[in-house]
XYZ file of C-alpha atoms in Angstrom:
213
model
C 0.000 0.000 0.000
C 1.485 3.561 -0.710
C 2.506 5.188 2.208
C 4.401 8.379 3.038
C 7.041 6.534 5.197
C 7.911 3.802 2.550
C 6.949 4.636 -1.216
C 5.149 2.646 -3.571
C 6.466 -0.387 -3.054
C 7.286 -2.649 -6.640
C 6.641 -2.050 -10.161
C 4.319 -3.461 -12.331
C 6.849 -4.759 -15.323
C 3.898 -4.718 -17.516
C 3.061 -0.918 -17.575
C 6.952 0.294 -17.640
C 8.582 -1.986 -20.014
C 7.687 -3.525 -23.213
C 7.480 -7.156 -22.365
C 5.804 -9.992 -24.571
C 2.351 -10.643 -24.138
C 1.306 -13.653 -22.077
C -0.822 -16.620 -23.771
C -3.635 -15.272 -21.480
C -5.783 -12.923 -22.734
C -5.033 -9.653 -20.207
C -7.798 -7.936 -22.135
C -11.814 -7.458 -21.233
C -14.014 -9.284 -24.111
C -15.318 -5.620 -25.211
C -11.792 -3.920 -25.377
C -9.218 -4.337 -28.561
C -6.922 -7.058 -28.283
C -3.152 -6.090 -28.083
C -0.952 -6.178 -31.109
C 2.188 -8.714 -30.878
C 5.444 -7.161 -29.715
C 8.092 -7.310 -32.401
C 11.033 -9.574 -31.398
C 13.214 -7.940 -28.635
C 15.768 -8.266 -26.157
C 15.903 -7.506 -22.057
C 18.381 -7.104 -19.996
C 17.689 -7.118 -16.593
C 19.731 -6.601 -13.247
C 18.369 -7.285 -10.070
C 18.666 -5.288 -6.772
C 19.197 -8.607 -4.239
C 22.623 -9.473 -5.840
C 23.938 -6.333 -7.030
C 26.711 -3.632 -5.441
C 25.200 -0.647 -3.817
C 26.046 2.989 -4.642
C 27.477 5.745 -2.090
C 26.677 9.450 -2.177
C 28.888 10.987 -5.151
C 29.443 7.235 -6.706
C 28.550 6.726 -10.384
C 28.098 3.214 -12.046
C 28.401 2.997 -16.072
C 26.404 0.640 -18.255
C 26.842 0.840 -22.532
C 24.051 -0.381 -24.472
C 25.354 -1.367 -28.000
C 23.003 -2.109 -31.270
C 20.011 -0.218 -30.129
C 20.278 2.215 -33.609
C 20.410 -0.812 -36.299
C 17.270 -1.072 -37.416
C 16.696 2.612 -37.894
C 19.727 3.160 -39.895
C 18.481 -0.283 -42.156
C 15.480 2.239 -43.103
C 12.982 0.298 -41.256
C 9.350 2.381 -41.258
C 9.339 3.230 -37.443
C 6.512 6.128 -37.430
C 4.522 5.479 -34.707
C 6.297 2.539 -33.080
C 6.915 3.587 -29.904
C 9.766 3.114 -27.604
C 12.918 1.805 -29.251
C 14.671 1.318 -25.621
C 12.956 1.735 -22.156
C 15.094 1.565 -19.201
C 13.990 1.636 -15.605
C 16.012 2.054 -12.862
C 14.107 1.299 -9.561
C 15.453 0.479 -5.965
C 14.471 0.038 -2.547
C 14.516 3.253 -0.412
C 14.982 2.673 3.564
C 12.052 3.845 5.476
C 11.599 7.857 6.066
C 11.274 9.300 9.613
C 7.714 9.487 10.457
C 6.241 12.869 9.850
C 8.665 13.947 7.438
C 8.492 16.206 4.265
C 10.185 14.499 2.268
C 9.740 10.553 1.924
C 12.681 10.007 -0.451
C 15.768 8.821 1.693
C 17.922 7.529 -0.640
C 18.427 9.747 -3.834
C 19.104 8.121 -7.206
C 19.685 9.104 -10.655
C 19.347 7.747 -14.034
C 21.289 9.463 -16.721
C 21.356 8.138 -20.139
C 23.137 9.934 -22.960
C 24.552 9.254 -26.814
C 27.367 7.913 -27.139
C 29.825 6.526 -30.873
C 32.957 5.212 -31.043
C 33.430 4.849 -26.914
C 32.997 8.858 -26.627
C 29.976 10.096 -24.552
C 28.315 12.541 -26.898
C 27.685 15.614 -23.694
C 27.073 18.124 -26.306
C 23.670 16.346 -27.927
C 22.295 16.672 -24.659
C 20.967 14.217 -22.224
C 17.786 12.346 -22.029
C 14.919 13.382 -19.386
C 13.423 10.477 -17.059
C 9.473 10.316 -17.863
C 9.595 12.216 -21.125
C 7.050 10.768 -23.423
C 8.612 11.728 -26.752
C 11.987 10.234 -25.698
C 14.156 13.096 -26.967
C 17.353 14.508 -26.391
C 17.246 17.790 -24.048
C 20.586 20.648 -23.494
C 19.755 20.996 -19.724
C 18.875 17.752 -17.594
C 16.038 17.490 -15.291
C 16.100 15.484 -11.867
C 13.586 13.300 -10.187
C 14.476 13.366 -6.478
C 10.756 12.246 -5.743
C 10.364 8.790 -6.581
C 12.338 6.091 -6.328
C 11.700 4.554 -9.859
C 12.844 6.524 -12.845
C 11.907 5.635 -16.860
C 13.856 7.009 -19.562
C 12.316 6.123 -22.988
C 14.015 6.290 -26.749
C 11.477 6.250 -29.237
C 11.666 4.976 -32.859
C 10.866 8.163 -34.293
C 12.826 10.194 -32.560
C 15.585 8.021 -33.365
C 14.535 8.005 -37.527
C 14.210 11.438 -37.109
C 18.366 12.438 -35.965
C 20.386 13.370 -38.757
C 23.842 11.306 -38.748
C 22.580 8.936 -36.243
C 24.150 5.561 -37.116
C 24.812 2.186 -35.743
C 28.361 3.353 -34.768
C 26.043 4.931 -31.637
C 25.692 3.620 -28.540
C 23.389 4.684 -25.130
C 25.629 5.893 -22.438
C 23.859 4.942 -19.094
C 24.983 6.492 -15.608
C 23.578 5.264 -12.462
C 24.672 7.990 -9.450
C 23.831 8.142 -6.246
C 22.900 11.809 -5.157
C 22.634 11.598 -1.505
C 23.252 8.263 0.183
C 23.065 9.064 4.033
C 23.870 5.284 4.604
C 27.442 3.903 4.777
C 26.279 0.724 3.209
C 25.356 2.481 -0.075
C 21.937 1.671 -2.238
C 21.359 -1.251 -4.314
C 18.799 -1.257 -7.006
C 17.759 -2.652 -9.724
C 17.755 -1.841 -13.356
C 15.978 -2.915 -16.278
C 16.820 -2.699 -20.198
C 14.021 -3.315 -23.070
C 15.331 -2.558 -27.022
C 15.505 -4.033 -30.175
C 16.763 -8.008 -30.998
C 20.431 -7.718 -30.603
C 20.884 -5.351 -27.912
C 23.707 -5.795 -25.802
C 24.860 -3.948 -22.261
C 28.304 -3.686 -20.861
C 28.777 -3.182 -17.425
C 31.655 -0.961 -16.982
C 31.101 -0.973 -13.123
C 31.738 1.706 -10.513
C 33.247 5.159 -12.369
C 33.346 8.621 -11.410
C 33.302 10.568 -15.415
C 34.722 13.808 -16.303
C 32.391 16.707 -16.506
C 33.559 16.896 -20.742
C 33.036 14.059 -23.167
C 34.751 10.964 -21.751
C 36.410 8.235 -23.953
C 34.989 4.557 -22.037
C 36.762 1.333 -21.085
């Protein structure tokens, strides 16, 4: 149950990331049955086994052969989201009557990248932005503890030189950490057939474009 002292508790995998449908019908008899999901990949990383991150730490993830298909031509015009990632963790429980709920404060930042060079100057992508576009000034959440960036097809089709020599930079960083132990979480990675993710681990990155492992 949502609460003020510990958040909203888990996500429902079905409304944040584009999963396969089930051989159940999830639809009413009166509504429109759901189109199949073209083939796709997901990566997935779960909170229970993973390292935790301390205030000013920054863990770096690379997700490879996302652009392919839009640079083969492929007619993408109202296809949706061409990656959705979803980082989402566990906060610790607030002090009772306090004004703000959030304890531990993540971040997801996700940026271009080509050739192993983060691409700073095309901007960086906004968590819950809808058209899944590239913006010059980022934008926190230090709300909620689960965070959505989205990449759509057409905005993808749409970038001039865009090409599958481009990669998704994704940063992980933990904003305030009060706890010595650090935050775990859990992140999750839905794109195209093919996609791939490096884990480059625990990093603290320049301020200008940085060349990665």
């Amino acid at each position: 149950t949502p609460n003020a002292a510990a958040g909203y508790g888990a996500p429902d995998l079905a409304r944040v990331l584009r999963l396969a449908p089930s051989s159940e019908p999830s639809n009413p008899p009166s509504s429109s049955p759901r189109p199949p999901s073209p083939p796709f990949a997901l990566w997935v990383k779960d909170e229970g086994g993973g390292r935790g991150v301390e205030s000013g730490q920054v863990h770096q993830y690379v997700v490879d052969g996302v652009f392919k298909k839009v640079v083969l031509g492929d007619d993408v015009r109202g296809a949706g989201s061409l990656v959705t990632i979803v980082l989402v963790w566990t906060d610790e429980a607030a002090v009772g009557g306090a004004k703000r709920a959030l304890v531990n404060d993540l971040d997801l930042n996700v940026t271009l990248v080509k050739r192993n060079i983060i691409l700073r100057s095309k901007g960086q992508f906004r968590t819950n932005d809808p058209n899944g576009g590239t913006h010059p000034e980022p934008r926190r959440d230090s709300s909620n503890n689960v965070e959505k960036v989205t990449v759509t097809a057409e905005w993808a089709a749409a970038q001039k030189k865009l090409s599958s020599e481009h990669s998704l930079s994704l940063q992980v960083s933990a904003h305030q950490v009060p706890s010595a132990k650090g935050q775990t979480y859990a992140l999750l990675i839905s794109g195209p057939e093919g996609m791939t993710v490096r884990d480059l681990g625990p990093s603290l990155l320049e301020s200008t474009a940085h060349r990665l492992a």
